[in-house]
Amino acid sequence: MVDNKSKSCILPMARIKTVMKGSPEVENISNEAIFVMTKAAEGFVALLLRQTLKASDNKKQVDYPDLANIVNNNENFVFLRDIIPPKIKGRGST
């Protein structure tokens, strides 16, 4: 049954499990919990991408500045601001 669930996921469940086990508070994780977290992560990525595409006039390619713009201008993504800051041009940059 877990194999069928993993086939319905885009992100690898094993990778999500590894991330979850990286938390010192986590000892045991059920397969159902891994599946649900995987689906939640996929939903989050889809939401971030939809918002980014919407803000960038539905370009076919999403670039770092597009992601940084949505993260820094949308309160739903405030927790990502330290991870995805806007690029700052150095002196002499155009």
PDB file of C-alpha atoms in Angstrom:
ATOM      1  CA  MET A   1       0.000   0.000   0.000  1.00  0.00           C
ATOM      2  CA  VAL A   2       2.854   2.382   0.748  1.00  0.00           C
ATOM      3  CA  ASP A   3       4.314   1.671  -2.694  1.00  0.00           C
ATOM      4  CA  ASN A   4       1.053   2.801  -4.289  1.00  0.00           C
ATOM      5  CA  LYS A   5       1.136   5.954  -2.186  1.00  0.00           C
ATOM      6  CA  SER A   6       4.739   6.707  -3.096  1.00  0.00           C
ATOM      7  CA  LYS A   7       3.888   6.355  -6.785  1.00  0.00           C
ATOM      8  CA  SER A   8       1.242   9.067  -6.398  1.00  0.00           C
ATOM      9  CA  CYS A   9       3.853  11.494  -5.032  1.00  0.00           C
ATOM     10  CA  ILE A  10       6.036  13.797  -7.069  1.00  0.00           C
ATOM     11  CA  LEU A  11       8.624  14.353  -4.328  1.00  0.00           C
ATOM     12  CA  PRO A  12      10.499  11.284  -3.064  1.00  0.00           C
ATOM     13  CA  MET A  13       9.013  10.095   0.228  1.00  0.00           C
ATOM     14  CA  ALA A  14      12.434   8.823   1.341  1.00  0.00           C
ATOM     15  CA  ARG A  15      13.831  12.353   1.103  1.00  0.00           C
ATOM     16  CA  ILE A  16      10.935  13.774   3.133  1.00  0.00           C
ATOM     17  CA  LYS A  17      11.502  11.052   5.739  1.00  0.00           C
ATOM     18  CA  THR A  18      15.185  12.015   5.926  1.00  0.00           C
ATOM     19  CA  VAL A  19      14.273  15.657   6.484  1.00  0.00           C
ATOM     20  CA  MET A  20      11.743  14.716   9.153  1.00  0.00           C
ATOM     21  CA  LYS A  21      14.254  12.471  10.943  1.00  0.00           C
ATOM     22  CA  GLY A  22      16.666  15.411  11.012  1.00  0.00           C
ATOM     23  CA  SER A  23      14.575  16.877  13.819  1.00  0.00           C
ATOM     24  CA  PRO A  24      15.945  15.772  17.211  1.00  0.00           C
ATOM     25  CA  GLU A  25      12.421  15.491  18.636  1.00  0.00           C
ATOM     26  CA  VAL A  26      11.382  12.873  16.068  1.00  0.00           C
ATOM     27  CA  GLU A  27      12.003   9.225  16.878  1.00  0.00           C
ATOM     28  CA  ASN A  28       9.470   7.192  14.909  1.00  0.00           C
ATOM     29  CA  ILE A  29       7.550   8.222  11.816  1.00  0.00           C
ATOM     30  CA  SER A  30       4.685   6.194  10.388  1.00  0.00           C
ATOM     31  CA  ASN A  31       4.439   5.644   6.650  1.00  0.00           C
ATOM     32  CA  GLU A  32       1.134   7.504   6.675  1.00  0.00           C
ATOM     33  CA  ALA A  33       2.781  10.536   8.297  1.00  0.00           C
ATOM     34  CA  ILE A  34       5.530  10.497   5.673  1.00  0.00           C
ATOM     35  CA  PHE A  35       2.924  10.319   2.918  1.00  0.00           C
ATOM     36  CA  VAL A  36       0.922  13.227   4.366  1.00  0.00           C
ATOM     37  CA  MET A  37       4.041  15.374   4.842  1.00  0.00           C
ATOM     38  CA  THR A  38       5.131  14.599   1.278  1.00  0.00           C
ATOM     39  CA  LYS A  39       1.760  15.694  -0.080  1.00  0.00           C
ATOM     40  CA  ALA A  40       1.888  18.828   2.104  1.00  0.00           C
ATOM     41  CA  ALA A  41       5.361  19.678   0.763  1.00  0.00           C
ATOM     42  CA  GLU A  42       4.139  19.192  -2.797  1.00  0.00           C
ATOM     43  CA  GLY A  43       1.176  21.459  -2.104  1.00  0.00           C
ATOM     44  CA  PHE A  44       3.459  24.108  -0.636  1.00  0.00           C
ATOM     45  CA  VAL A  45       5.802  24.027  -3.637  1.00  0.00           C
ATOM     46  CA  ALA A  46       2.809  24.253  -5.988  1.00  0.00           C
ATOM     47  CA  LEU A  47       1.422  27.256  -4.067  1.00  0.00           C
ATOM     48  CA  LEU A  48       4.784  29.035  -4.084  1.00  0.00           C
ATOM     49  CA  LEU A  49       5.158  28.398  -7.807  1.00  0.00           C
ATOM     50  CA  ARG A  50       1.610  29.570  -8.621  1.00  0.00           C
ATOM     51  CA  GLN A  51       2.109  32.778  -6.654  1.00  0.00           C
ATOM     52  CA  THR A  52       5.491  33.360  -8.289  1.00  0.00           C
ATOM     53  CA  LEU A  53       4.134  32.768 -11.793  1.00  0.00           C
ATOM     54  CA  LYS A  54       1.187  35.065 -11.120  1.00  0.00           C
ATOM     55  CA  ALA A  55       3.481  37.858  -9.913  1.00  0.00           C
ATOM     56  CA  SER A  56       5.841  37.430 -12.867  1.00  0.00           C
ATOM     57  CA  ASP A  57       3.131  37.671 -15.551  1.00  0.00           C
ATOM     58  CA  ASN A  58       3.111  33.886 -16.097  1.00  0.00           C
ATOM     59  CA  LYS A  59       6.571  33.667 -17.624  1.00  0.00           C
ATOM     60  CA  LYS A  60       7.619  30.197 -18.708  1.00  0.00           C
ATOM     61  CA  GLN A  61      10.749  30.298 -16.574  1.00  0.00           C
ATOM     62  CA  VAL A  62      10.945  31.191 -12.901  1.00  0.00           C
ATOM     63  CA  ASP A  63      14.201  32.815 -11.818  1.00  0.00           C
ATOM     64  CA  TYR A  64      15.656  33.482  -8.375  1.00  0.00           C
ATOM     65  CA  PRO A  65      14.610  37.159  -8.424  1.00  0.00           C
ATOM     66  CA  ASP A  66      11.018  36.060  -9.113  1.00  0.00           C
ATOM     67  CA  LEU A  67      11.037  33.789  -6.051  1.00  0.00           C
ATOM     68  CA  ALA A  68      12.753  36.391  -3.890  1.00  0.00           C
ATOM     69  CA  ASN A  69      10.188  38.973  -4.943  1.00  0.00           C
ATOM     70  CA  ILE A  70       7.194  36.846  -3.944  1.00  0.00           C
ATOM     71  CA  VAL A  71       8.824  35.747  -0.683  1.00  0.00           C
ATOM     72  CA  ASN A  72       9.615  39.316   0.311  1.00  0.00           C
ATOM     73  CA  ASN A  73       6.270  40.795  -0.752  1.00  0.00           C
ATOM     74  CA  ASN A  74       3.819  38.129   0.424  1.00  0.00           C
ATOM     75  CA  GLU A  75       3.166  37.707   4.143  1.00  0.00           C
ATOM     76  CA  ASN A  76       2.363  34.001   3.633  1.00  0.00           C
ATOM     77  CA  PHE A  77       6.031  33.372   2.902  1.00  0.00           C
ATOM     78  CA  VAL A  78       7.586  35.574   5.598  1.00  0.00           C
ATOM     79  CA  PHE A  79       9.309  32.543   7.150  1.00  0.00           C
ATOM     80  CA  LEU A  80      11.379  32.126   3.976  1.00  0.00           C
ATOM     81  CA  ARG A  81      12.830  35.635   3.942  1.00  0.00           C
ATOM     82  CA  ASP A  82      16.120  34.593   5.556  1.00  0.00           C
ATOM     83  CA  ILE A  83      16.457  31.669   3.149  1.00  0.00           C
ATOM     84  CA  ILE A  84      15.476  33.485  -0.058  1.00  0.00           C
ATOM     85  CA  PRO A  85      16.577  37.116   0.358  1.00  0.00           C
ATOM     86  CA  PRO A  86      16.470  39.561  -2.534  1.00  0.00           C
ATOM     87  CA  LYS A  87      19.691  39.784  -4.498  1.00  0.00           C
ATOM     88  CA  ILE A  88      21.712  42.887  -3.763  1.00  0.00           C
ATOM     89  CA  LYS A  89      23.864  44.230  -6.551  1.00  0.00           C
ATOM     90  CA  GLY A  90      27.434  45.086  -5.666  1.00  0.00           C
ATOM     91  CA  ARG A  91      29.235  48.230  -6.626  1.00  0.00           C
ATOM     92  CA  GLY A  92      29.820  48.528 -10.317  1.00  0.00           C
ATOM     93  CA  SER A  93      26.999  46.100 -11.132  1.00  0.00           C
ATOM     94  CA  THR A  94      24.385  47.085 -13.634  1.00  0.00           C
TER      95      THR A  94
END
